[in-house]
Amino acid sequence: MPVTIKDVAAAAGVSQSTVSRALSTPDLVNPGTRARVQAVARELGYQPNRAARGLITGRTANLGLIVPDLANPLFAAVVKGVQAAARAADYSVFIADTDEDASTEPGLLRALAKQVDGIVLCSPRSPDAELTEVGADTPVVLMNRQVPGYPAVTVDNADGMRQAVEHLAALGHRRIAYVAGPRSSWSNGQREHGLRVTTGALGVDLVHLGHFPPRFDGGVAAADLALACGATAVVAYNDIVALGLLSRLGARGVAVPDRISVLGCDDIPMSAMTHPALTTVSVPQHEAGRAAVAMLLALLADTGPVTTHRDLPTQLTVRATTGVAPDPEPGTADRSR
Amino acid sequence: MPVTIKDVAAAAGVSQSTVSRALSTPDLVNPGTRARVQAVARELGYQPNRAARGLITGRTANLGLIVPDLANPLFAAVVKGVQAAARAADYSVFIADTDEDASTEPGLLRALAKQVDGIVLCSPRSPDAELTEVGADTPVVLMNRQVPGYPAVTVDNADGMRQAVEHLAALGHRRIAYVAGPRSSWSNGQREHGLRVTTGALGVDLVHLGHFPPRFDGGVAAADLALACGATAVVAYNDIVALGLLSRLGARGVAVPDRISVLGCDDIPMSAMTHPALTTVSVPQHEAGRAAVAMLLALLADTGPVTTHRDLPTQLTVRATTGVAPDPEPGTADRSR
DNA sequence: GTTGGTGCTGAAAAGGATTGCAAGAACTTC
DNA sequence: GAAGTTCTTGCAATCCTTTTCAGCACCAAC
């Protein structure tokens, strides 16, 4: 039988109201009583009943987080960031996983909406309309996705691609292949865009391959195409796909980066552990998780205007899978101009 | 403003009690009224307020899950298993991550205990005493750990090691190294035990290396020791460590499995993707997660006796990192006997 | 000596559901 | 036809907090 506010009130010789105030709005009670009440509460190990509090305040002190796939290390980072920020503000978080299936998103969203004060929706795959429906009654902050009028935290994918292309161009690559991710991925769209712009500006050829599933076997499947299309460098939608590329290239005995350079995106922990270690665009997903929660809490607090969009910088992390472009073989010569 | 039970009652022309019963104990109400009430409830989109229900029933319909590290794909599988089973029973789950730091476990456990009906505690690193303290008021089911008197779901690590050793012995290996994991890991203890028993029975030498941190770099660090100790096969505490071993062996130009065989444990997705693909002991963590929730729910339901221990089978998955033992080099000859 | 604050406290009303109790209706059964 | 069951249903209490409102005491100012 847990200790209630009534027990504390009795033990301290005051009313329940005073106990409640002493603990949640200390300014309103006489310093003497306040100290006594707090001491008694601590001594008895009193913890307010969250259900009772929630019933009257209408708040649950819970947040929701929806990610496409918990097994993807990228989202593990998001989860940790969200958890950290939530815990700091005394919120708990419910986590749900859509298993990369867009059709489960609306249902999960609705189910979660009932029991949380706000939701962080990470990399949703559903069309805009489905998302805005729930956003109407429960505050939702988007991650890795932008929908007009909705608060969002994104990372600057396009700039990451700019850095990647400039890096490759500086190494002499004149023809780059992109292994595209899911059509429904907003990030993929951003990356394609960034690639198009920078390759265009630098006069580098861009070959679009895919779309492929954002998994290891997607990369495996794409490797042969990348090799055949005459590119000397491949940029993958994400690191997992890049790892698949490396695996298949290794199996075919293709030297990386001597014959072909490979570049990933996300910088998951595994990327630093391969041989050769993967050059990749680091995206601050942990930080993005924190930022999303901060934005959500600001929205909930409802005190003044809130920054409703943050775009976090990305950064190229050069490791060992990118190198100087091979000399054009005789016959395939001068592709520039 | 959400629709309450009062709204439904008014719309259906009955009392709140009848609405409550029609939805939660349908047998107690007349089929006619029941149908009408249910229809109205559905039409109005009525969802009982969980806080209000929890206040009176004393139940939260939430479960807690504590894992050492969400970024570890092994625990991602646990999470998915737990989620699936919980959702099926209409429970939501709070997830917490200790970041492999045993000292945060008791605090998290206590914090979680207040807001859930039961907790699944996966691979705890704390000493028994710390764990039993919380177990007193909140039902706790352990995973990958046994504490006398506490319900638990485990996997048969010892038998997995038996399969591993028999496999290696059949390939002609007579000297096996084990790269040990954390001292505080119960699974590690079980694995060591299984190895000792089976190598003893088969007359195979067992070299104990470590303890090493259960990370990629732990494996990297262990590789040179394994090579130097004269073993022709290495069993790693888990797949991540095995991947580290492979990486370092590859960097040193040591042929796997020709010169030395490598065997992991857990069968994380990454293991099938390396070159060569990792031979490993598969542990059914997804299934274990489901089982732990089933046990917890049975405990909560409090209807009759409950199986308080399940031990799930493990299975050797042979891939490409284990092969026939190399011929003993001249001079190092006859090690048997 | 009244009036008007200010500070602190307690009584009581929510908040939305569940559930024990009792009453009325409908049926048996003698 | 009366008494006793069995079904249904509604009333009202209860869960634990927060929060409004009013009251009391005390002090300053006129």
XYZ file of C-alpha atoms (C1' of nucleotides) in Angstrom:
734
model
C 0.000 0.000 0.000
C 1.727 3.137 -1.216
C 1.852 6.351 0.799
C -0.607 9.009 -0.369
C -0.805 12.727 0.059
C -3.268 12.132 2.875
C -0.661 10.224 4.872
C 1.803 13.035 4.453
C -0.801 15.609 5.435
C -1.678 13.704 8.588
C 1.946 13.156 9.534
C 2.798 16.798 9.003
C -0.344 18.058 10.675
C -1.534 20.085 7.707
C -4.154 19.733 5.007
C -3.709 17.922 1.718
C -3.799 21.222 -0.109
C -0.814 22.451 1.811
C 1.136 19.321 1.058
C 0.323 19.611 -2.616
C 1.424 23.208 -2.651
C 4.543 22.648 -0.611
C 5.692 20.183 -3.221
C 4.595 21.693 -6.496
C 4.322 25.437 -5.839
C 6.605 26.001 -2.826
C 6.395 29.781 -3.077
C 2.824 29.738 -1.934
C 3.521 28.272 1.474
C 5.156 29.579 4.597
C 8.837 28.620 4.681
C 8.439 26.883 8.037
C 5.535 24.673 7.030
C 7.094 24.089 3.660
C 10.256 22.695 5.192
C 8.343 20.475 7.601
C 6.083 19.097 4.883
C 8.975 18.426 2.543
C 10.861 16.669 5.288
C 7.899 14.455 6.131
C 7.282 13.688 2.482
C 10.865 12.651 1.963
C 10.888 10.588 5.108
C 7.758 8.719 4.122
C 9.029 8.281 0.567
C 5.972 9.941 -0.855
C 5.638 9.914 -4.633
C 2.584 11.584 -6.154
C 0.333 9.188 -8.000
C 0.756 9.993 -11.659
C -2.654 8.740 -12.656
C -4.412 10.958 -10.149
C -2.344 13.936 -11.098
C -2.878 13.244 -14.774
C -6.580 12.929 -14.255
C -6.888 16.448 -13.011
C -4.152 18.190 -14.939
C -4.947 16.426 -18.166
C -1.272 15.714 -18.659
C 0.369 12.331 -18.643
C 4.007 13.355 -18.359
C 4.635 10.843 -21.129
C 5.938 11.358 -24.628
C 5.656 9.068 -27.596
C 8.307 8.202 -30.130
C 7.705 6.406 -33.398
C 10.610 5.113 -35.455
C 10.682 2.941 -38.564
C 12.982 0.276 -37.159
C 14.614 -0.052 -33.776
C 17.099 -2.549 -35.112
C 18.593 0.168 -37.294
C 21.460 1.676 -35.297
C 20.618 5.099 -36.654
C 17.303 5.062 -34.847
C 18.893 3.647 -31.748
C 20.765 6.931 -31.593
C 17.531 8.847 -31.987
C 15.977 6.861 -29.171
C 18.863 7.608 -26.857
C 18.733 11.304 -27.626
C 15.006 11.456 -27.053
C 15.251 9.459 -23.835
C 17.953 11.678 -22.441
C 16.079 14.905 -23.086
C 12.802 13.475 -21.838
C 14.262 12.120 -18.647
C 15.862 15.458 -17.910
C 12.403 17.036 -17.985
C 10.836 14.223 -15.980
C 8.961 12.761 -18.866
C 8.857 9.084 -19.730
C 8.698 7.887 -23.292
C 6.721 5.230 -25.076
C 8.489 3.849 -28.086
C 6.848 2.239 -31.063
C 8.366 0.666 -34.116
C 6.577 0.480 -37.445
C 8.849 -2.192 -38.891
C 9.354 0.077 -41.903
C 5.702 -0.405 -42.791
C 4.053 2.917 -43.577
C 0.577 1.456 -43.256
C 0.990 0.878 -39.526
C 1.914 4.487 -38.871
C -1.537 6.073 -38.629
C -2.777 3.357 -36.287
C 0.204 3.611 -33.974
C -0.032 7.352 -34.021
C -3.650 7.299 -32.993
C -3.106 4.694 -30.305
C -0.188 6.615 -28.867
C -1.946 9.969 -29.027
C -4.354 8.947 -26.270
C -1.712 8.305 -23.705
C 0.937 10.933 -24.228
C 1.228 14.701 -24.193
C 3.147 14.833 -27.439
C 4.777 12.683 -30.081
C 8.089 12.669 -31.891
C 7.548 11.104 -35.267
C 10.820 10.051 -36.781
C 11.270 9.498 -40.497
C 7.620 8.796 -41.238
C 6.863 7.090 -44.527
C 3.189 7.975 -44.798
C 1.840 10.660 -47.084
C 1.379 14.118 -45.548
C -2.377 13.829 -45.230
C -2.245 10.832 -42.901
C 0.146 12.626 -40.601
C -1.685 15.917 -40.327
C -4.829 14.141 -39.245
C -3.449 13.199 -35.840
C -1.392 16.334 -35.516
C -4.627 18.197 -35.044
C -5.278 17.147 -31.436
C -1.884 15.981 -30.181
C 1.285 18.018 -30.620
C 3.598 16.225 -33.031
C 7.175 17.078 -33.910
C 8.536 15.559 -37.089
C 12.074 14.318 -37.530
C 13.720 13.871 -40.913
C 10.638 15.072 -42.654
C 8.976 18.353 -43.427
C 5.290 18.973 -43.811
C 4.110 22.558 -44.293
C 2.890 24.039 -41.040
C 4.281 21.292 -38.817
C 7.159 21.642 -36.397
C 10.155 19.616 -37.478
C 13.772 18.820 -36.797
C 15.777 17.937 -39.848
C 19.394 17.479 -40.793
C 20.937 19.220 -43.728
C 21.101 16.277 -46.088
C 21.628 18.410 -49.139
C 24.667 20.042 -47.624
C 26.011 16.642 -46.621
C 25.757 15.587 -50.236
C 27.460 18.783 -51.303
C 30.396 17.941 -49.064
C 30.443 14.399 -50.394
C 30.444 15.441 -54.017
C 33.072 18.127 -53.485
C 35.246 15.552 -51.754
C 34.876 13.120 -54.620
C 35.386 15.781 -57.254
C 38.560 16.901 -55.523
C 39.772 13.327 -55.781
C 39.239 13.499 -59.529
C 35.952 11.632 -59.864
C 33.918 12.790 -62.851
C 31.093 10.268 -62.786
C 29.243 9.358 -59.609
C 26.483 6.836 -59.062
C 23.789 7.275 -56.415
C 22.104 4.193 -54.972
C 18.709 5.593 -54.050
C 16.670 4.636 -51.011
C 12.887 4.338 -50.657
C 10.757 6.684 -52.719
C 8.694 7.456 -49.613
C 11.743 8.632 -47.712
C 11.927 12.393 -47.457
C 15.636 12.187 -46.625
C 16.232 10.311 -49.824
C 14.575 13.097 -51.750
C 16.762 15.673 -50.047
C 19.874 13.698 -50.789
C 18.983 13.290 -54.435
C 18.371 16.977 -54.664
C 21.673 17.882 -53.024
C 23.527 15.547 -55.340
C 21.855 16.933 -58.419
C 22.660 20.501 -57.510
C 26.301 19.992 -56.632
C 27.151 17.595 -59.428
C 25.512 20.025 -61.805
C 27.529 22.926 -60.470
C 30.784 21.006 -60.693
C 30.085 19.449 -64.041
C 30.206 15.912 -62.668
C 28.026 13.170 -64.155
C 25.396 11.725 -61.836
C 23.908 8.270 -62.431
C 20.746 7.446 -60.553
C 20.334 3.801 -59.533
C 17.323 2.327 -57.795
C 15.236 2.785 -55.779
C 16.544 0.027 -53.530
C 15.342 -1.101 -50.105
C 17.459 0.609 -47.427
C 19.010 -2.651 -46.329
C 22.217 -4.580 -46.690
C 20.849 -6.672 -49.521
C 19.784 -3.513 -51.292
C 23.442 -2.576 -51.464
C 24.427 -6.038 -52.564
C 21.956 -5.840 -55.411
C 23.097 -2.371 -56.446
C 26.817 -3.093 -56.551
C 26.911 -4.695 -59.978
C 24.887 -1.889 -61.502
C 27.179 0.695 -60.007
C 30.179 -1.068 -61.456
C 28.615 -1.421 -64.871
C 27.545 2.191 -65.246
C 31.046 3.505 -65.551
C 31.085 5.450 -62.309
C 34.303 5.661 -60.329
C 32.469 6.466 -57.118
C 29.179 5.384 -55.538
C 27.209 7.271 -52.970
C 24.736 5.098 -51.052
C 21.448 6.169 -49.517
C 22.761 5.079 -46.136
C 25.571 3.182 -44.447
C 23.793 -0.141 -44.360
C 23.399 -0.024 -48.117
C 27.025 1.060 -48.431
C 28.050 -1.943 -46.367
C 26.123 -4.152 -48.761
C 27.936 -2.524 -51.650
C 31.309 -3.135 -50.036
C 30.414 -6.743 -49.378
C 29.474 -7.457 -52.967
C 32.419 -5.525 -54.362
C 34.729 -7.476 -52.076
C 33.206 -10.747 -53.213
C 33.832 -9.795 -56.832
C 37.393 -8.858 -56.052
C 36.905 -5.194 -56.894
C 39.397 -2.986 -55.078
C 37.957 -0.229 -52.891
C 38.868 2.593 -53.187
C 41.414 1.912 -55.957
C 38.962 0.813 -58.588
C 35.867 2.458 -57.129
C 35.138 4.716 -54.163
C 32.198 4.141 -51.833
C 30.501 6.717 -49.664
C 27.714 6.138 -47.144
C 25.412 8.309 -45.113
C 24.457 8.360 -41.408
C 27.736 7.278 -39.824
C 26.431 4.343 -37.829
C 28.952 2.769 -35.428
C 29.507 -0.199 -37.728
C 30.861 2.070 -40.437
C 34.065 2.717 -38.552
C 34.620 -1.001 -38.082
C 34.664 -2.322 -41.609
C 37.740 -2.945 -43.700
C 38.317 -0.559 -45.254
C 36.497 1.815 -42.918
C 33.628 3.621 -44.575
C 33.748 7.267 -45.598
C 30.349 8.666 -44.742
C 28.255 11.725 -44.023
C 27.682 11.981 -40.287
C 24.204 13.024 -39.245
C 23.665 14.103 -35.629
C 20.651 11.948 -34.857
C 21.274 11.887 -31.139
C 21.298 15.656 -31.085
C 18.267 15.735 -33.358
C 16.368 13.561 -30.887
C 17.188 15.967 -28.086
C 16.177 18.928 -30.196
C 12.867 17.343 -31.126
C 12.007 16.774 -27.480
C 13.040 20.304 -26.580
C 10.747 21.629 -29.278
C 7.910 19.404 -28.161
C 8.248 20.489 -24.539
C 8.324 24.138 -25.568
C 5.139 23.558 -27.524
C 3.540 21.887 -24.521
C 4.607 24.597 -22.103
C 2.764 27.026 -24.332
C 4.755 30.026 -23.209
C 5.250 32.348 -26.099
C 6.364 31.607 -29.627
C 8.430 28.516 -30.374
C 11.033 27.852 -33.021
C 9.211 25.310 -35.107
C 12.013 24.246 -37.345
C 15.585 23.321 -36.696
C 17.955 22.127 -39.361
C 21.061 20.479 -37.947
C 24.369 20.471 -39.814
C 25.846 17.334 -41.304
C 29.492 16.613 -41.718
C 31.580 14.496 -44.007
C 33.680 11.914 -42.194
C 36.461 10.772 -44.463
C 37.736 7.268 -43.820
C 39.208 4.713 -46.150
C 36.662 3.865 -48.847
C 37.211 6.990 -50.873
C 40.391 7.654 -52.808
C 41.803 9.197 -55.920
C 39.868 8.329 -59.058
C 41.544 5.641 -61.178
C 43.135 6.713 -64.441
C 40.647 6.354 -67.239
C 41.384 3.128 -69.115
C 42.401 3.518 -72.715
C 39.298 3.587 -74.823
C 37.020 4.899 -72.128
C 39.068 8.075 -72.176
C 38.253 11.679 -71.699
C 34.779 11.748 -70.334
C 34.987 15.351 -69.228
C 33.337 17.466 -71.856
C -12.526 17.915 -25.577
C -12.470 14.150 -25.617
C -15.628 12.069 -25.354
C -16.196 10.615 -21.885
C -18.234 7.765 -20.563
C -20.873 10.281 -19.575
C -21.332 11.328 -23.187
C -21.782 7.760 -24.250
C -24.241 7.131 -21.430
C -26.311 10.139 -22.392
C -26.285 9.255 -26.074
C -27.288 5.671 -25.386
C -29.855 6.613 -22.755
C -28.354 4.485 -19.994
C -26.257 5.102 -16.891
C -22.487 5.309 -16.810
C -22.327 2.019 -14.985
C -24.052 0.275 -17.826
C -21.679 1.738 -20.361
C -18.718 0.663 -18.285
C -20.070 -2.857 -17.983
C -21.100 -3.137 -21.609
C -17.519 -2.461 -22.598
C -15.485 -4.266 -19.985
C -17.776 -7.024 -18.697
C -20.279 -7.556 -21.506
C -21.753 -10.695 -19.925
C -23.355 -8.633 -17.209
C -25.577 -6.634 -19.485
C -28.616 -7.449 -21.569
C -27.658 -8.302 -25.161
C -29.918 -5.612 -26.532
C -28.563 -2.754 -24.433
C -25.073 -4.073 -24.826
C -25.262 -3.851 -28.597
C -26.717 -0.368 -28.498
C -24.119 0.904 -26.075
C -21.283 -0.592 -28.034
C -22.606 0.903 -31.232
C -22.868 4.355 -29.696
C -19.418 4.076 -28.155
C -17.915 3.144 -31.484
C -19.757 5.862 -33.302
C -18.606 8.518 -30.846
C -15.070 7.145 -30.917
C -15.063 6.681 -27.186
C -11.754 5.594 -25.619
C -11.690 5.119 -21.853
C -9.359 7.543 -20.092
C -6.451 5.428 -18.919
C -5.581 7.673 -16.030
C -9.069 7.500 -14.604
C -9.222 3.762 -15.032
C -5.794 3.344 -13.536
C -6.716 5.461 -10.593
C -9.447 3.115 -9.501
C -8.078 -0.228 -10.654
C -4.567 0.501 -9.455
C -3.227 -0.714 -12.782
C -1.435 1.317 -15.378
C -1.601 -1.096 -18.322
C 2.055 -0.268 -18.818
C 5.074 -2.497 -18.649
C 8.697 -1.525 -18.225
C 11.702 -2.893 -20.050
C 15.287 -2.273 -19.087
C 18.107 -3.240 -21.414
C 21.829 -2.559 -21.228
C 22.129 -0.942 -24.634
C 19.553 -0.218 -27.280
C 22.213 0.223 -29.894
C 23.120 -3.435 -29.550
C 21.112 -5.277 -32.197
C 20.639 -8.176 -29.823
C 18.583 -6.028 -27.506
C 16.732 -4.491 -30.400
C 15.383 -7.993 -30.972
C 14.385 -8.233 -27.327
C 12.578 -4.925 -27.560
C 10.634 -6.027 -30.601
C 9.624 -9.276 -28.938
C 8.499 -7.510 -25.809
C 6.614 -4.868 -27.771
C 4.785 -7.442 -29.835
C 3.619 -9.459 -26.855
C 2.684 -6.362 -24.872
C 0.693 -4.810 -27.659
C -1.224 -8.023 -28.169
C -2.363 -7.787 -24.549
C -3.084 -4.060 -24.805
C -0.171 -3.011 -22.709
C 2.236 -0.252 -23.608
C 5.889 -0.422 -22.728
C 8.362 2.027 -21.314
C 11.899 1.317 -22.390
C 14.993 2.343 -20.525
C 18.610 1.896 -21.424
C 21.371 1.698 -18.832
C 24.184 2.357 -21.296
C 25.864 -0.783 -19.977
C 26.328 0.959 -16.648
C 25.291 -1.278 -13.778
C 25.147 1.584 -11.331
C 22.198 3.175 -13.103
C 20.108 0.018 -12.875
C 18.684 0.388 -9.369
C 17.663 3.977 -9.971
C 15.956 3.233 -13.266
C 14.276 0.238 -11.746
C 12.852 2.279 -8.912
C 11.750 5.117 -11.166
C 10.057 2.703 -13.532
C 8.416 0.697 -10.766
C 6.103 3.591 -9.900
C 4.522 3.799 -13.281
C 4.187 0.269 -14.536
C 2.495 -2.956 -13.494
C 5.571 -5.068 -14.095
C 9.099 -4.954 -15.406
C 11.194 -7.067 -17.745
C 14.776 -6.713 -16.711
C 17.071 -7.848 -19.458
C 20.658 -8.897 -18.843
C 21.099 -6.920 -15.625
C 24.647 -6.336 -14.518
C 23.943 -5.487 -10.878
C 24.543 -7.885 -8.013
C 21.582 -9.987 -6.894
C 20.869 -7.925 -3.797
C 20.199 -4.716 -5.696
C 17.727 -6.471 -7.928
C 15.722 -8.248 -5.276
C 15.091 -5.002 -3.468
C 12.725 -3.662 -6.110
C 11.322 -7.049 -6.947
C 9.573 -6.939 -3.606
C 6.773 -4.546 -4.588
C 6.712 -4.679 -8.381
C 6.663 -7.940 -10.305
C 9.924 -8.347 -12.183
C 10.832 -10.981 -14.747
C 14.517 -11.450 -15.442
C 15.994 -12.172 -18.841
C 19.403 -13.727 -19.348
C 19.938 -13.927 -15.638
C 18.904 -16.151 -12.801
C 18.414 -15.116 -9.206
C 17.053 -17.700 -6.793
C 13.336 -17.236 -6.236
C 12.833 -14.841 -9.139
C 10.969 -15.578 -12.348
C 13.266 -15.658 -15.333
C 13.559 -16.408 -19.015
C 16.935 -17.651 -20.091
C 18.512 -19.230 -23.121
C 20.518 -22.405 -22.921
C 23.943 -20.862 -23.330
C 25.746 -23.925 -22.049
C 24.127 -26.129 -24.639
C 24.978 -23.601 -27.339
C 28.607 -23.847 -26.295
C 28.350 -27.629 -26.342
C 27.195 -27.481 -29.945
C 29.957 -25.057 -30.777
C 32.687 -27.196 -29.243
C 31.403 -30.393 -30.799
C 31.344 -28.653 -34.165
C 34.909 -27.478 -33.746
C 36.106 -30.825 -32.416
C 34.549 -32.558 -35.395
C 36.570 -30.256 -37.614
C 39.709 -31.464 -35.863
C 40.363 -28.557 -33.515
C 42.170 -29.614 -30.346
C 42.836 -26.237 -28.778
C 40.183 -23.553 -28.475
C 40.430 -20.041 -27.098
C 37.516 -18.258 -25.445
C 37.368 -14.461 -25.501
C 35.440 -13.794 -22.323
C 32.882 -11.021 -21.851
C 32.150 -8.933 -18.767
C 32.585 -10.587 -15.391
C 29.221 -9.223 -14.319
C 27.460 -10.919 -17.206
C 25.564 -14.011 -16.151
C 25.464 -15.227 -19.752
C 29.211 -15.052 -19.892
C 29.416 -17.288 -16.838
C 27.058 -19.792 -18.416
C 29.062 -19.838 -21.600
C 32.321 -20.353 -19.788
C 30.774 -23.202 -17.887
C 29.418 -24.874 -21.002
C 32.771 -24.583 -22.711
C 34.623 -26.041 -19.756
C 32.327 -29.026 -19.503
C 32.317 -29.947 -23.168
C 35.990 -29.327 -23.852
C 36.747 -31.418 -20.768
C 34.562 -34.243 -21.979
C 36.098 -34.221 -25.439
C 39.669 -33.772 -24.293
C 40.045 -30.446 -26.050
C 42.284 -27.718 -24.606
C 40.508 -24.536 -23.545
C 42.371 -21.242 -23.249
C 40.609 -18.466 -21.366
C 41.299 -14.932 -22.613
C 39.975 -11.770 -21.022
C 37.711 -10.486 -19.683
C 37.133 -8.045 -22.529
C 34.459 -5.379 -22.964
C 31.651 -6.790 -25.114
C 32.393 -4.439 -27.959
C 34.033 -4.431 -31.347
C 37.270 -3.090 -29.942
C 37.252 -5.820 -27.322
C 37.520 -8.313 -30.170
C 40.195 -6.276 -31.878
C 42.235 -6.319 -28.706
C 41.762 -10.035 -28.168
C 42.735 -11.174 -31.658
C 46.484 -11.090 -31.187
C 46.254 -12.999 -27.923
C 44.119 -15.648 -29.535
C 46.612 -16.059 -32.324
C 49.563 -16.239 -29.959
C 48.123 -18.857 -27.640
C 48.323 -21.619 -30.171
C 44.592 -22.121 -30.568
C 43.219 -23.048 -33.976
C 39.758 -21.776 -33.121
C 38.378 -18.841 -31.126
C 34.972 -18.625 -29.565
C 33.896 -15.081 -28.772
C 31.569 -13.924 -26.020
C 29.283 -12.450 -28.655
C 29.057 -11.563 -32.316
C 30.234 -8.006 -31.929
C 33.428 -9.232 -30.330
C 33.749 -11.873 -33.036
C 33.435 -9.146 -35.654
C 36.255 -7.307 -33.941
C 38.337 -10.462 -34.047
C 37.678 -10.902 -37.747
C 38.602 -7.325 -38.417
C 41.954 -7.548 -36.674
C 42.740 -10.946 -38.144
C 41.931 -9.609 -41.584
C 44.189 -6.618 -41.021
C 47.024 -8.935 -40.058
C 46.433 -11.050 -43.136
C 45.470 -14.139 -41.155
C 43.225 -16.454 -43.166
C 39.855 -17.310 -41.648
C 38.978 -20.126 -41.380
C 42.096 -21.690 -42.960
C 44.550 -20.599 -40.330
C 42.083 -20.023 -37.502
C 38.345 -20.526 -37.047
C 36.119 -17.917 -35.408
C 32.802 -18.499 -33.747
C 30.426 -15.925 -32.317
C 27.334 -15.944 -30.193
C 23.896 -14.271 -30.546
C 23.467 -14.305 -34.315
C 22.843 -10.620 -34.834
C 21.827 -9.619 -38.370
C 25.269 -8.237 -39.139
C 26.809 -11.667 -38.668
C 25.348 -12.994 -41.869
C 26.690 -10.015 -43.784
C 30.406 -10.166 -43.158
C 32.976 -11.774 -45.399
C 33.359 -14.540 -44.562
C 29.950 -14.864 -42.907
C 30.178 -15.625 -39.221
C 29.459 -19.032 -37.727
C 27.554 -18.351 -34.520
C 25.243 -19.666 -31.849
C 21.742 -18.324 -32.473
C 19.857 -17.239 -29.391
C 16.126 -16.593 -29.735
C 15.968 -13.190 -28.079
C 12.823 -12.129 -29.848
C 11.081 -15.217 -28.601
C 12.587 -14.704 -25.158
C 11.136 -11.214 -25.038
C 7.704 -12.567 -25.837
C 8.069 -15.272 -23.233
C 9.116 -12.805 -20.569
C 6.038 -10.683 -21.184
C 3.803 -13.742 -21.165
C 5.249 -14.718 -17.818
C 4.846 -11.220 -16.446
C 1.235 -11.019 -17.553
C 0.496 -14.396 -16.035
C 1.997 -13.177 -12.792
C -0.121 -10.041 -12.921
C -3.306 -11.908 -13.736
C -2.722 -13.844 -10.560
C -4.766 -16.820 -11.639
C -3.228 -19.971 -10.324
C 0.385 -21.067 -10.402
C 2.740 -19.724 -13.041
C 5.756 -21.270 -14.702
C 8.476 -19.072 -13.283
C 11.333 -20.243 -15.402
C 11.709 -20.883 -19.089
C 14.931 -21.916 -20.714
C 14.890 -21.469 -24.476
C 16.994 -23.613 -26.766
C 19.965 -22.229 -28.672
C 21.196 -23.452 -32.001
C 24.480 -23.453 -33.837
C 24.340 -21.644 -37.167
C 27.271 -22.746 -39.277
C 28.470 -20.214 -41.816
C 31.886 -19.590 -43.228
C 34.259 -18.674 -40.420
C 34.726 -22.212 -39.148
C 36.595 -24.859 -41.092
C 38.845 -27.856 -40.790
C 41.729 -27.318 -38.380
C 45.034 -26.601 -40.082
C 47.668 -29.358 -40.060
C 49.921 -28.896 -37.078
C 53.110 -27.226 -38.268
C 56.262 -29.243 -37.946
C 57.702 -28.659 -34.500
C 54.456 -27.760 -32.851
C 53.342 -31.344 -33.476
C 51.281 -33.742 -31.474
C 49.389 -31.682 -28.986
C 46.848 -34.380 -28.209
C 47.644 -36.343 -25.045
C -11.239 52.283 14.781
C -12.562 51.112 10.465
C -10.953 49.782 5.793
C -7.974 47.417 2.467
C -4.420 44.630 1.579
C -1.374 40.637 1.863
C -0.043 35.861 3.281
C -1.168 31.492 4.438
C -4.217 27.728 5.050
C -8.180 24.460 4.700
C -12.635 22.828 2.837
C -14.517 21.176 -1.065
C -15.149 20.519 -5.924
C -13.537 18.583 -9.756
C -11.489 14.938 -13.031
C -13.344 10.011 -15.548
C -13.735 5.668 -14.774
C -15.021 1.142 -11.834
C -17.767 -1.431 -8.638
C -20.488 -2.762 -4.293
C -25.029 -2.449 -3.145
C -29.775 -2.282 -3.704
C -33.917 -2.011 -6.234
C -36.995 -3.205 -9.856
C -38.453 -6.439 -13.445
C -39.156 -10.821 -15.210
C -39.525 -15.714 -14.299
C -39.782 -19.943 -11.833
C -41.751 -22.931 -8.799
C -44.664 -24.598 -5.543
C -51.219 -16.333 -6.500
C -47.333 -15.750 -3.369
C -42.607 -16.444 -2.487
C -38.077 -16.933 -4.158
C -34.607 -16.671 -8.069
C -32.189 -14.705 -11.567
C -31.280 -10.731 -14.683
C -30.583 -5.943 -15.440
C -29.808 -1.561 -14.193
C -28.820 2.773 -11.568
C -27.082 5.228 -7.487
C -23.305 6.551 -5.095
C -18.875 5.834 -3.204
C -14.141 5.557 -4.336
C -9.370 6.121 -6.338
C -5.577 10.496 -5.397
C -4.465 14.887 -6.773
C -4.889 19.671 -8.047
C -7.062 23.989 -7.724
C -10.629 27.361 -6.806
C -12.610 29.820 -3.245
C -13.248 31.531 1.029
C -11.640 32.404 5.575
C -8.591 33.902 9.014
C -4.955 36.627 10.924
C -2.137 40.245 10.729
C -0.435 44.707 9.333
C -0.569 49.370 7.301
C -2.972 53.484 6.338
C -6.438 56.823 6.913
